[in-house]
Coordinates of C-alpha atoms (C1' of nucleotides) in Angstrom, one line a residue:
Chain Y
X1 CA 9.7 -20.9 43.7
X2 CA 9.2 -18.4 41.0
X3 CA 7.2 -19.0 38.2
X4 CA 8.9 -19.0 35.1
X5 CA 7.0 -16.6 32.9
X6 CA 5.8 -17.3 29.4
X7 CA 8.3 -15.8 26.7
X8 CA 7.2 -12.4 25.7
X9 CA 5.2 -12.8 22.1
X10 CA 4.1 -16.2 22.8
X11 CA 0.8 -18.3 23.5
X12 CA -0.5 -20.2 25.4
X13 CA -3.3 -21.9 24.1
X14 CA -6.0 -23.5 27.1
X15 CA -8.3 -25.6 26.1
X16 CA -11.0 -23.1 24.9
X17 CA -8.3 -21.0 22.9
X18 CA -7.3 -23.8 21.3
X19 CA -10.8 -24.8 20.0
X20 CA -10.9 -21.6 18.2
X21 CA -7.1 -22.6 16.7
X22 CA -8.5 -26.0 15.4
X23 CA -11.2 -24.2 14.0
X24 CA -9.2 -22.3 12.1
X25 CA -7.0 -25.2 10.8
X26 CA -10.4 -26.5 10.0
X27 CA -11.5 -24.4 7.9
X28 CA -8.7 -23.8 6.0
X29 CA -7.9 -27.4 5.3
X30 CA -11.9 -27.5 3.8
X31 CA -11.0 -24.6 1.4
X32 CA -7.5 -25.4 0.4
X33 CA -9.0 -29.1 -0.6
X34 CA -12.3 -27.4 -2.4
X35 CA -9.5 -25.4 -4.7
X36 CA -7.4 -29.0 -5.1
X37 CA -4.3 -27.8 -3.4
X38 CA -2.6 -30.6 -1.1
X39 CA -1.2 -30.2 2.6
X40 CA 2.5 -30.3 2.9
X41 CA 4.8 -29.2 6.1
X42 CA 8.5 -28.5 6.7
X43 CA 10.7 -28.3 9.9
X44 CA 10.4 -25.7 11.8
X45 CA 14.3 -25.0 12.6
X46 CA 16.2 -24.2 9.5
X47 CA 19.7 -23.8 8.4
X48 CA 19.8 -19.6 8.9
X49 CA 21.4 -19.8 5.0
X50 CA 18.3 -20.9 3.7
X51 CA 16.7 -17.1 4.8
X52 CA 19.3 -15.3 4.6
X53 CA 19.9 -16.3 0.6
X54 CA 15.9 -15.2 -0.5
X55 CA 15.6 -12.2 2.1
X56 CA 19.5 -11.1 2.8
X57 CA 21.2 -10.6 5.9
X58 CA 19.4 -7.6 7.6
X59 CA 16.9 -9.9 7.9
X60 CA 18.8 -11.9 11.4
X61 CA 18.1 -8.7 13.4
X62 CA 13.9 -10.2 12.9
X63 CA 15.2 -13.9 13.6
X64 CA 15.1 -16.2 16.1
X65 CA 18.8 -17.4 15.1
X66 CA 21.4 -19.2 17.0
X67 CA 23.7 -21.4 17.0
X68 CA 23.0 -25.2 17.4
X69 CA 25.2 -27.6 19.8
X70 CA 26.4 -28.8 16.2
X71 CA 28.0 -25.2 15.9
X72 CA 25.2 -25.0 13.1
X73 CA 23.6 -21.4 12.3
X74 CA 20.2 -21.6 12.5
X75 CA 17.3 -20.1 13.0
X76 CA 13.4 -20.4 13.5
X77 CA 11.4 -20.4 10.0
X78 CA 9.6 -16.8 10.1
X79 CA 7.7 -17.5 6.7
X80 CA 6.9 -20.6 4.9
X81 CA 8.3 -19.5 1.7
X82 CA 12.0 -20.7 1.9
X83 CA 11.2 -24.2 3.0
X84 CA 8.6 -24.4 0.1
X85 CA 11.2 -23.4 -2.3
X86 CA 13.7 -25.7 -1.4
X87 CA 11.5 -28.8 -1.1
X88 CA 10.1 -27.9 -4.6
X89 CA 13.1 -27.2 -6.2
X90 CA 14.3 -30.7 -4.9
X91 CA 11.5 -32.7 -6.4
X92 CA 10.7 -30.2 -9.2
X93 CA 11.4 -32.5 -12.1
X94 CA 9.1 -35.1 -10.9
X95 CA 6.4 -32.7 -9.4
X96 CA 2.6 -32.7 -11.4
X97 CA 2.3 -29.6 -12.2
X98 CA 1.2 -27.1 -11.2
X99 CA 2.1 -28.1 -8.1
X100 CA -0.8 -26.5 -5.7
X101 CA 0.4 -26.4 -2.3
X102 CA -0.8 -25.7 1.5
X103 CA 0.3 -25.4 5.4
X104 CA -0.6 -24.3 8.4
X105 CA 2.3 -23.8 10.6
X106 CA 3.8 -22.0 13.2
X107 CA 6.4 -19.3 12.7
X108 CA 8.9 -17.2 14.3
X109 CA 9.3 -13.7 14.1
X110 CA 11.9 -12.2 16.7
X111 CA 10.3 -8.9 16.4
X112 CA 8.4 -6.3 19.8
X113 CA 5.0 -7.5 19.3
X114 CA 2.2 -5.5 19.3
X115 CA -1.1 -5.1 18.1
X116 CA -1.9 -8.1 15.8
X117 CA 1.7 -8.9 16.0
X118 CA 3.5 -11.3 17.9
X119 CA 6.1 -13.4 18.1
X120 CA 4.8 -17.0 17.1
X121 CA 2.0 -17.0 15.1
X122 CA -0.1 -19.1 12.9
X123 CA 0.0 -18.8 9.2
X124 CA -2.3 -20.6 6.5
X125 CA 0.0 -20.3 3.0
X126 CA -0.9 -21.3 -0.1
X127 CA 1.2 -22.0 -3.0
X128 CA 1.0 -22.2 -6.9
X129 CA 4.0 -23.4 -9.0
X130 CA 4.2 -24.1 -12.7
X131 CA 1.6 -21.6 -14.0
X132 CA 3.0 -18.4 -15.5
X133 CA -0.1 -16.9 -16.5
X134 CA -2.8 -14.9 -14.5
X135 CA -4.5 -17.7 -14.0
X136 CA -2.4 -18.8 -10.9
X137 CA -3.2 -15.6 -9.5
X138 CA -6.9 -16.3 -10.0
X139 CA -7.2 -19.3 -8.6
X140 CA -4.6 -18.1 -5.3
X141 CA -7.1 -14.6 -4.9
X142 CA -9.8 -17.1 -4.8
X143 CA -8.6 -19.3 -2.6
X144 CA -7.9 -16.6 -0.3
X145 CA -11.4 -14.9 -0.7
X146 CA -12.6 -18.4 0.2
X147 CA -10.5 -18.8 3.6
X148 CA -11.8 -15.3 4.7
X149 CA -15.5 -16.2 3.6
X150 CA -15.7 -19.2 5.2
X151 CA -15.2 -17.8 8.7
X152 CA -18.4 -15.8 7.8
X153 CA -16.7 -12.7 6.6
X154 CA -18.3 -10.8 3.7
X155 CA -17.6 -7.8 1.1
X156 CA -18.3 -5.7 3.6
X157 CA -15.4 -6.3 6.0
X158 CA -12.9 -7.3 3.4
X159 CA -11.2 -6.4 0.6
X160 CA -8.3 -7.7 -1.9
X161 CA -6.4 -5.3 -3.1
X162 CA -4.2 -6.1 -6.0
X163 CA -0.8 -4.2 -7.5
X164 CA 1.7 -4.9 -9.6
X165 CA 5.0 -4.6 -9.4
X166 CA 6.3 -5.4 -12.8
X167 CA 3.7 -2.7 -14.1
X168 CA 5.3 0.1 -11.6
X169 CA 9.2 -1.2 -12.6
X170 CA 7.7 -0.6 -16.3
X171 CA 5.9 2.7 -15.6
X172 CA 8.9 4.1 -13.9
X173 CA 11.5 3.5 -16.7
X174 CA 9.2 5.0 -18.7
X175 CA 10.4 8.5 -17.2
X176 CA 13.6 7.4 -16.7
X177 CA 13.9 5.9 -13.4
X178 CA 15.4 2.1 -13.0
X179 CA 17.4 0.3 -10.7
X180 CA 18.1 1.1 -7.4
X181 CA 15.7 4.5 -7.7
X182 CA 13.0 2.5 -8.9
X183 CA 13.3 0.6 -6.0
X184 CA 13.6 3.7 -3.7
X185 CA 10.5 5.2 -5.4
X186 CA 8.5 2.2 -4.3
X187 CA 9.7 2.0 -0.8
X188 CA 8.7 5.9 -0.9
X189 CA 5.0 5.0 -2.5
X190 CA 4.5 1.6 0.1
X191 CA 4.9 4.5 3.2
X192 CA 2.0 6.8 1.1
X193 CA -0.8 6.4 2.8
X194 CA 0.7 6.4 6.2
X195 CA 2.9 9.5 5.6
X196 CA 2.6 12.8 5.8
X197 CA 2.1 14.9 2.2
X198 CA 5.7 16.7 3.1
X199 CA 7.2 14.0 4.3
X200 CA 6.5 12.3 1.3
X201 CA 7.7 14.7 -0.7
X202 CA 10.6 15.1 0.9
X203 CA 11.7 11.3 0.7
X204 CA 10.6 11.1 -2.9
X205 CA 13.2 14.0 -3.7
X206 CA 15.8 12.5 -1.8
X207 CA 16.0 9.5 -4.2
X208 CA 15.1 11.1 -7.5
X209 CA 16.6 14.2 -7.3
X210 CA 14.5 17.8 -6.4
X211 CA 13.7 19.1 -10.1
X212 CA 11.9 15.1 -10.9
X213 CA 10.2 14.9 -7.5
X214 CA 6.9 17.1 -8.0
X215 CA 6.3 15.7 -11.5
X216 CA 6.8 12.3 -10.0
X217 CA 5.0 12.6 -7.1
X218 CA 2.1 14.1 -9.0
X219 CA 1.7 10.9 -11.6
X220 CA 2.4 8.8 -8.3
X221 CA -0.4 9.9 -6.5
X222 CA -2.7 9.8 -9.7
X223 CA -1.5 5.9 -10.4
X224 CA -2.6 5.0 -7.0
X225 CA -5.7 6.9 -7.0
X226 CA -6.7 4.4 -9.8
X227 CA -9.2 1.8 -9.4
X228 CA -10.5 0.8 -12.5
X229 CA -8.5 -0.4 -15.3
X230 CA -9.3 2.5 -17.6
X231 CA -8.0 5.0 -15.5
X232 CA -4.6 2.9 -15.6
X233 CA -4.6 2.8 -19.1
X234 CA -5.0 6.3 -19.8
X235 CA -2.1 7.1 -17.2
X236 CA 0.1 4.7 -18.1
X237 CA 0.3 6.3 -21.9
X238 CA 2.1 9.5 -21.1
X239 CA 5.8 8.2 -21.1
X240 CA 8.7 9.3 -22.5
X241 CA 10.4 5.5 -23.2
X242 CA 8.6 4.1 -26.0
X243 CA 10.3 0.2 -25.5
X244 CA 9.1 0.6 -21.5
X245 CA 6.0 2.3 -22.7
X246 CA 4.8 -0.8 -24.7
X247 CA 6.1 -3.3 -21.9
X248 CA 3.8 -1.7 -19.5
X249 CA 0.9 -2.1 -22.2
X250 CA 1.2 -5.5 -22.2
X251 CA 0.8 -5.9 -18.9
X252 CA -2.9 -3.9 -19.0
X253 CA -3.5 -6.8 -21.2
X254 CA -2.8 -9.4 -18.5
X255 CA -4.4 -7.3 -15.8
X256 CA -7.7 -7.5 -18.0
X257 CA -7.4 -11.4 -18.5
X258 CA -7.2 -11.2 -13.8
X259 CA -10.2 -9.1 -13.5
X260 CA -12.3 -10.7 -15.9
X261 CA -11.8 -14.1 -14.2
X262 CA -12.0 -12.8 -10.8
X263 CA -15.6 -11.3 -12.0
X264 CA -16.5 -14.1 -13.6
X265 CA -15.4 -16.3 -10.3
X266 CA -17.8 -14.1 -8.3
X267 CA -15.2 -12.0 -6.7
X268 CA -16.2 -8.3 -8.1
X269 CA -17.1 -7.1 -4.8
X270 CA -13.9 -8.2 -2.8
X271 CA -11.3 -7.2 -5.4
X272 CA -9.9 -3.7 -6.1
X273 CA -7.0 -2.5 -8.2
X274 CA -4.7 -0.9 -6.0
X275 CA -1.3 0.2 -7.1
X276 CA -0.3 1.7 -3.9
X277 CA 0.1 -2.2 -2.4
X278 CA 4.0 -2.8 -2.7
X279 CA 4.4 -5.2 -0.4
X280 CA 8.1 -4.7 1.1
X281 CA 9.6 -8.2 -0.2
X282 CA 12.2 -7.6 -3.0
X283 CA 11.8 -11.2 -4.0
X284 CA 7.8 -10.3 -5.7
X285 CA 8.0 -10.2 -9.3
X286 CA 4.0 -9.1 -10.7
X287 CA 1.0 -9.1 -9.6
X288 CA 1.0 -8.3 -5.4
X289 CA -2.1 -8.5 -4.1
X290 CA -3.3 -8.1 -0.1
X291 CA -6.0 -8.4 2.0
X292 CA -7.8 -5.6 4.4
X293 CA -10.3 -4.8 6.8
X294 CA -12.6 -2.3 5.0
X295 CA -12.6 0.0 7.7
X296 CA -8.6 -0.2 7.9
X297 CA -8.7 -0.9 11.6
X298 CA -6.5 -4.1 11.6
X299 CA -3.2 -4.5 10.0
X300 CA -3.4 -6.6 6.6
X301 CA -4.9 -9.6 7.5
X302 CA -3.3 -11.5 4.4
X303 CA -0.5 -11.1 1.4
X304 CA 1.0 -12.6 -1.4
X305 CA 2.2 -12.3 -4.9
X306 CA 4.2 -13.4 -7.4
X307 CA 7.9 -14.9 -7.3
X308 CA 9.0 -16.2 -10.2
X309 CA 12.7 -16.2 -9.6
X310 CA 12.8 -18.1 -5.7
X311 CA 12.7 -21.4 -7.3
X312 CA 15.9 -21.3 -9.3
X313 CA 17.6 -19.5 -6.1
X314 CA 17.0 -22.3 -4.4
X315 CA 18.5 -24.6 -6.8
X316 CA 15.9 -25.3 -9.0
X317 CA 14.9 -24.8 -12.6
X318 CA 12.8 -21.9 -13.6
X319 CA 9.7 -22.4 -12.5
X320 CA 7.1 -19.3 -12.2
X321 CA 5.4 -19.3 -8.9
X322 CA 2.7 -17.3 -6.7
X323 CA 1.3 -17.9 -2.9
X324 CA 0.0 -16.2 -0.4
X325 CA -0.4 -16.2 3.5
X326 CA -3.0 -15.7 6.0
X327 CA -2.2 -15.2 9.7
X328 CA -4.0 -15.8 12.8
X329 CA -3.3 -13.2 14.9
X330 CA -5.1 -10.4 12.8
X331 CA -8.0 -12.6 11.5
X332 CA -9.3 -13.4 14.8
X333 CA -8.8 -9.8 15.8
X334 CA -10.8 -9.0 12.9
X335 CA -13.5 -11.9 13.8
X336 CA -13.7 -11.2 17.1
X337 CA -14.6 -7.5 16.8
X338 CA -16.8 -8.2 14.1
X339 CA -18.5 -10.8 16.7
X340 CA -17.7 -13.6 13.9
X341 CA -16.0 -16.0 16.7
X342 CA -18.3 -18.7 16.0
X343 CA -19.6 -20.2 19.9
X344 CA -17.1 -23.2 20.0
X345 CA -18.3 -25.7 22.8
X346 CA -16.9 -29.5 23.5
X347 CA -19.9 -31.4 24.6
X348 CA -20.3 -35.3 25.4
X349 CA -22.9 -37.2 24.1
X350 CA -23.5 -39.1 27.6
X351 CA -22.6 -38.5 31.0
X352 CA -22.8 -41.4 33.1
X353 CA -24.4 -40.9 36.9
X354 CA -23.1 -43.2 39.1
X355 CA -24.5 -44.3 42.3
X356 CA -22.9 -46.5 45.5
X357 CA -21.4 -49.8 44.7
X358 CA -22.9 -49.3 40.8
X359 CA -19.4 -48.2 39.5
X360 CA -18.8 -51.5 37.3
X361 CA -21.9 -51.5 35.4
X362 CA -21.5 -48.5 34.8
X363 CA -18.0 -48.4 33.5
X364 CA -19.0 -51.4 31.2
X365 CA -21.7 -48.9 29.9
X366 CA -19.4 -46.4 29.4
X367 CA -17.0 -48.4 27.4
X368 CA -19.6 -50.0 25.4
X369 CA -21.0 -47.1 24.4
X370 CA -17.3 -44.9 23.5
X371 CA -16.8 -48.2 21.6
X372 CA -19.7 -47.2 19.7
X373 CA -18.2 -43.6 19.0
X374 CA -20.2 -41.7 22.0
X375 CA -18.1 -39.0 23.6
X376 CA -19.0 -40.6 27.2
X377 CA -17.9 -38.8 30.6
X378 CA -19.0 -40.2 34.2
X379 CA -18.0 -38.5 37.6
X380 CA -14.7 -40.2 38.8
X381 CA -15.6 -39.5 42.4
X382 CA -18.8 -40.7 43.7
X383 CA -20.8 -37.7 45.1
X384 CA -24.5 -37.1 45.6
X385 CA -26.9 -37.1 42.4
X386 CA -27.9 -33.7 42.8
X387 CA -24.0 -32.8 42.2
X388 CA -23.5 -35.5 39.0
X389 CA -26.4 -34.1 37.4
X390 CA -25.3 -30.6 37.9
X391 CA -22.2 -31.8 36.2
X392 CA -24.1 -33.9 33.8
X393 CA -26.0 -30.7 32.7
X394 CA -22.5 -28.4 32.7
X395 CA -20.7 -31.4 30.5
X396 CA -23.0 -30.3 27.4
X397 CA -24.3 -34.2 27.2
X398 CA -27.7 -34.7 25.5
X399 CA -28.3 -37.9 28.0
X400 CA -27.8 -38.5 31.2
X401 CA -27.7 -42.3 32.4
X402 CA -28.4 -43.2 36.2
X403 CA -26.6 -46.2 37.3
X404 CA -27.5 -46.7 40.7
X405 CA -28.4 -49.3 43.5
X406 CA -31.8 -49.5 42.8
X407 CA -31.1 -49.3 38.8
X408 CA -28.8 -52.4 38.9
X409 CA -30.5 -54.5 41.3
X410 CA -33.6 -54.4 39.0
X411 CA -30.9 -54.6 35.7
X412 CA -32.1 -51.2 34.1
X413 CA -30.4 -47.5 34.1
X414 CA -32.0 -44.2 34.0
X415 CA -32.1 -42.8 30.6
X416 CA -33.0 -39.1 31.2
X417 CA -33.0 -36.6 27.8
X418 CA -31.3 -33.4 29.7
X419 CA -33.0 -30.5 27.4
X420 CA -36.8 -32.0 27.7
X421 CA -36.4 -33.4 31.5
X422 CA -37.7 -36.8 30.4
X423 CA -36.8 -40.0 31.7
X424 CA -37.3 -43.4 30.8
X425 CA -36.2 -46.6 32.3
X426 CA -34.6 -49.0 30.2
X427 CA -32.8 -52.6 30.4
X428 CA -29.1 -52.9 31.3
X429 CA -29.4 -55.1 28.5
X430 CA -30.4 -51.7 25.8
X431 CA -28.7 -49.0 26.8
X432 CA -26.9 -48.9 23.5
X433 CA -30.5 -49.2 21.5
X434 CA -32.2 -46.4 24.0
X435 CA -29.1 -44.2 23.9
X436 CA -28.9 -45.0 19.4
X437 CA -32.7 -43.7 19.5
X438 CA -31.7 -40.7 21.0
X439 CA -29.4 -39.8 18.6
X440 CA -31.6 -40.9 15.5
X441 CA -33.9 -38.6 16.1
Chain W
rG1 C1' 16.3 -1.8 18.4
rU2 C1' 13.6 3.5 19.8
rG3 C1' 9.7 6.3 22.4
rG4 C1' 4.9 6.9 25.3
rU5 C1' 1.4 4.7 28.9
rA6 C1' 0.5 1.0 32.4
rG7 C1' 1.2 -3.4 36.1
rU8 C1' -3.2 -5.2 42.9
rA9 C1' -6.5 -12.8 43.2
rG10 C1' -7.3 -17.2 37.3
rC11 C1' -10.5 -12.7 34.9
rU12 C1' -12.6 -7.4 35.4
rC13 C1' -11.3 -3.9 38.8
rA14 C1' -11.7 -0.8 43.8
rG15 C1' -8.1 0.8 47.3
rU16 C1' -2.8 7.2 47.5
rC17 C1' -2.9 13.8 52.0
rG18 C1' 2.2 7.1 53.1
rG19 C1' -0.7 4.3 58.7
rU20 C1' -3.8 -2.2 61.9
rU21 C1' -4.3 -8.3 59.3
rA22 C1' -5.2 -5.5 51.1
rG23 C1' -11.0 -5.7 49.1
rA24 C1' -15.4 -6.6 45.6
rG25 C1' -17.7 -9.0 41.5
rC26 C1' -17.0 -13.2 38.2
rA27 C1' -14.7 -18.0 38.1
rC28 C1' -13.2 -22.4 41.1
rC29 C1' -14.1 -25.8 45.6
rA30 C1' -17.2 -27.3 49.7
rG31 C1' -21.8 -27.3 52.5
rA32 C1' -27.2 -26.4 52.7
rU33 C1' -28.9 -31.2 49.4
rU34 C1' -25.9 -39.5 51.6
rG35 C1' -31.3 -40.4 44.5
rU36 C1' -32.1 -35.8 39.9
rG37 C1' -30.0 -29.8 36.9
rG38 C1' -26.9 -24.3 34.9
rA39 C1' -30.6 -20.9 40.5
rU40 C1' -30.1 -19.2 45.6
rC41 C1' -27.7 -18.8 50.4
rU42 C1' -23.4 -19.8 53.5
rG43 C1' -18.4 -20.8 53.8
rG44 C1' -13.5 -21.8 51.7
rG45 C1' -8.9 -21.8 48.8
rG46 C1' -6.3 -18.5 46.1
rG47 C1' -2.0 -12.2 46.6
rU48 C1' 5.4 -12.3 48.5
rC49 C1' 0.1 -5.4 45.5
rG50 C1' 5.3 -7.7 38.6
rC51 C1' 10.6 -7.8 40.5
rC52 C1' 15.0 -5.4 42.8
rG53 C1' 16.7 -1.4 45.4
rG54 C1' 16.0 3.6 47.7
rU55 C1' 13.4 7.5 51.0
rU56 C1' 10.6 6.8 55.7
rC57 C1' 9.2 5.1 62.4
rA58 C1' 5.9 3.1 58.5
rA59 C1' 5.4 1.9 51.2
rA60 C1' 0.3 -1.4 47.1
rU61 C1' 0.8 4.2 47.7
rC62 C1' 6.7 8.4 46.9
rC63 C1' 11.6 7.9 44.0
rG64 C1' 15.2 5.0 40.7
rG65 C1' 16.2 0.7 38.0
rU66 C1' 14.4 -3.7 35.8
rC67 C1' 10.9 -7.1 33.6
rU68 C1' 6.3 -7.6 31.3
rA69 C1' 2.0 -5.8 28.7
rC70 C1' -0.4 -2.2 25.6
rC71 C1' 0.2 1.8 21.8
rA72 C1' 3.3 4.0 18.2
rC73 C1' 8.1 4.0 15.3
rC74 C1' 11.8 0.7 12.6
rC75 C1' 10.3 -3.5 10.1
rC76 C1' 6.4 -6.3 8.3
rA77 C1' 8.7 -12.1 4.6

RNA sequence: GUGGUAGUAGCUCAGUCGGUUAGAGCACCAGAUUGUGGAUCUGGGGGUCGCCGGUUCAAAUCCGGUCUACCACCCCA
């Protein structure tokens, strides 16, 4: 028989990689509650509509799509996004707001994996709805801080690094530029950093024209340069539309109401303005904001921004909304070379060693004591001692309990404490007293 | 979807001027040890050398294709 191979971009998660998965689930659930947000899921198979309306329909050619026995189109959920905006805008009138959001999930992504990039993956989003203000943004940035601290990671391996896409639309009608450009300029400053100087300049003067590139190009590279919000002022001042000039003033104001907050939350260190984060999505509206590996090793191990239109696409009111998502792939990447992968063991409490014709006092043992919320194991064949306790010590248990001939016929069991080597002799009677004391102390 | 590199045991790998029955370490199982420990020693199971085809008296080894993995591109919600 051949063995039918695993499909290319996909896990299989034995029992020790899986630890590391619930750990992560774990940890995440513990932040997203300390922030107040609430755990919510979706199905995993949509109707294909529901991605193609927010992302349009290049985006099958990244989808596991097909058609259902129903002759339905559908397709695998690659984001979590879409099904959040539908179930909100379903329930919006009667939502609390805000409406604070979280899941972890699988999704699908029919895409050649690679480094940090496969084809099912993990994600941890979280959502704010109802807020319009910066302060959604500050609670999502600190949310996300919190869900990269926790695994033990510091200012010194991460870093947030926030844009804004409703400053660079303003910015760039300021000299002229709107629509479909403006949107070609950003795909052209999203690919800075990774291409060449000429390249760059070439691509920038295909889109606005040969005589506006260098002047462009030049104010481009000094806006990204930026990383304080003084800097951005001063830049942001030399425009020649005095109705876009202003609009990009006013958001300077909002940017100083986010850092403030973020400063005052504790997050100086992990924050940074950015303006060469644009985030490919069309659907962001402001702030972007994304999450790297200081030494830019990994890909970004989180994103998110601002979408204030995806409600009402989905058939909703207006309702101004932010989130953000963390993967798996990447973070434990980053953990793991970092040597943050915490040591994840499964240990019993007891293992039960069990001798000839001692099998049912022993199994009443065992159940009495799991009814007692021990994590109890016992070998299911009997072998020699020397073997059980050899398996007693590899089982992780703190206690290992002899039942054997001689045990029973005098009604006691072996109580022996693994790590000292100590061992006691108690009556059948107290085993759940003896073993209790152990775990007091 | 495009390009580069690679594929030998569960894992890490050795093994090519083409030549007997393909090896080691780790892991697993058993025995030494029928009543007390993660050690040690001995033994064992486990491979159609990714798959298919070609060249050859003979292929893990050379050639072609294919699949898969890794890396990069496209994309990155």
């Amino acid at each position: 028989m051949e063995p039918v191979r695993l499909l290319p971009g996909f896990r299989d998660f034995y029992p020790e990689a899986f630890r590391l998965r619930r750990h992560f689930a774990t940890i995440w659930r513990q932040v997203a509650g300390l922030h107040g947000f609430s755990e919510y899921d979706g199905p995993v198979l949509e109707a294909l509509d529901l991605f193609r309306k927010k992302s349009g329909e290049e985006i099958e050619r990244q989808l596991f799509a097909f058609t259902d026995k129903g002759d339905r189109a559908v397709a695998l959920r690659p984001e979590m996004t879409p099904t959040l905006a539908r179930m909100v805008a379903a329930k919006a009138a009667s939502l609390r707001r805000p409406v604070k959001w979280f899941s972890i999930g699988d999704q699908f992504r029919y895409e050649r994996q690679q480094k940090g990039r496969l084809r099912c993956f993990t994600q941890f989003n979280a959502d704010l709805l109802g807020e319009e203000g910066p302060a959604a943004e500050v609670e999502l940035i600190s949310l996300l801080a919190a869900s990269l601290r926790a695994f033990g990671l510091t200012e010194e391996d991460f870093c947030i690094r926030i844009s804004d896409r409703t400053f660079w639309i303003h910015f760039l009608e300021t000299r002229g530029i709107t629509g479909e450009t403006a949107r070609g300029v950003l795909g052209v400053v999203d690919k800075l950093e990774r291409e060449s100087p000429e390249a760059t300049r070439q691509a920038l003067g295909a889109v606005v024209g040969e005589a506006a590139a260098d002047p462009l190009l030049e104010a481009i590279r000094r806006l990204v340069a930026v990383r304080d919000l003084g800097e951005l002022e001063a830049i942001a001042g030399n425009g020649v539309d005095a109705g876009a000039l202003g609009a990009a003033r006013e958001r300077l104001a909002l940017w100083a109401e986010l850092m403030a907050d973020l400063e005052a939350i504790g997050l100086g260190d992990f924050v940074q303005v950015d303006l060469g984060v644009v985030r490919g999505l069309a659907y962001y509206t402001g702030f972007v904001f994304e999450a790297f590996d200081r030494k830019g090793a990994f890909r970004a191990l989180a994103g998110g921004g601002r979408y204030d239109g995806l409600v009402e696409l989905f058939g909703g009111p207006s309702l101004p909304a932010a989130g953000f998502a963390v993967g798996d792939v990447v973070l434990e990447e980053l953990l793991r070379e970092r040597g943050k992968l915490p040591p994840l063991v499964e240990a019993v409490d007891v293992y039960l060693v069990v001798g000839e014709n001692s099998r049912r006092p022993a199994l009443e043992a065992a159940a009495a004591l799991r009814a007692h919320g021990y994590r109890v194991e016992y070998a299911l064949k009997a072998g020699g001692f020397g073997k059980q306790f050899k398996a007693a010590a590899q089982s992780g248990a703190r206690l290992a309990l002899t039942f054997g001939p001689d045990e029973i016929a005098r009604g006691v069991c072996k109580v022996k404490d693994l790590a000292a080597r100590t061992e006691e002799e108690v009556p059948l009677a107290s085993v759940l007293t003896a073993v209790a004391r152990h775990f007091q102390a």
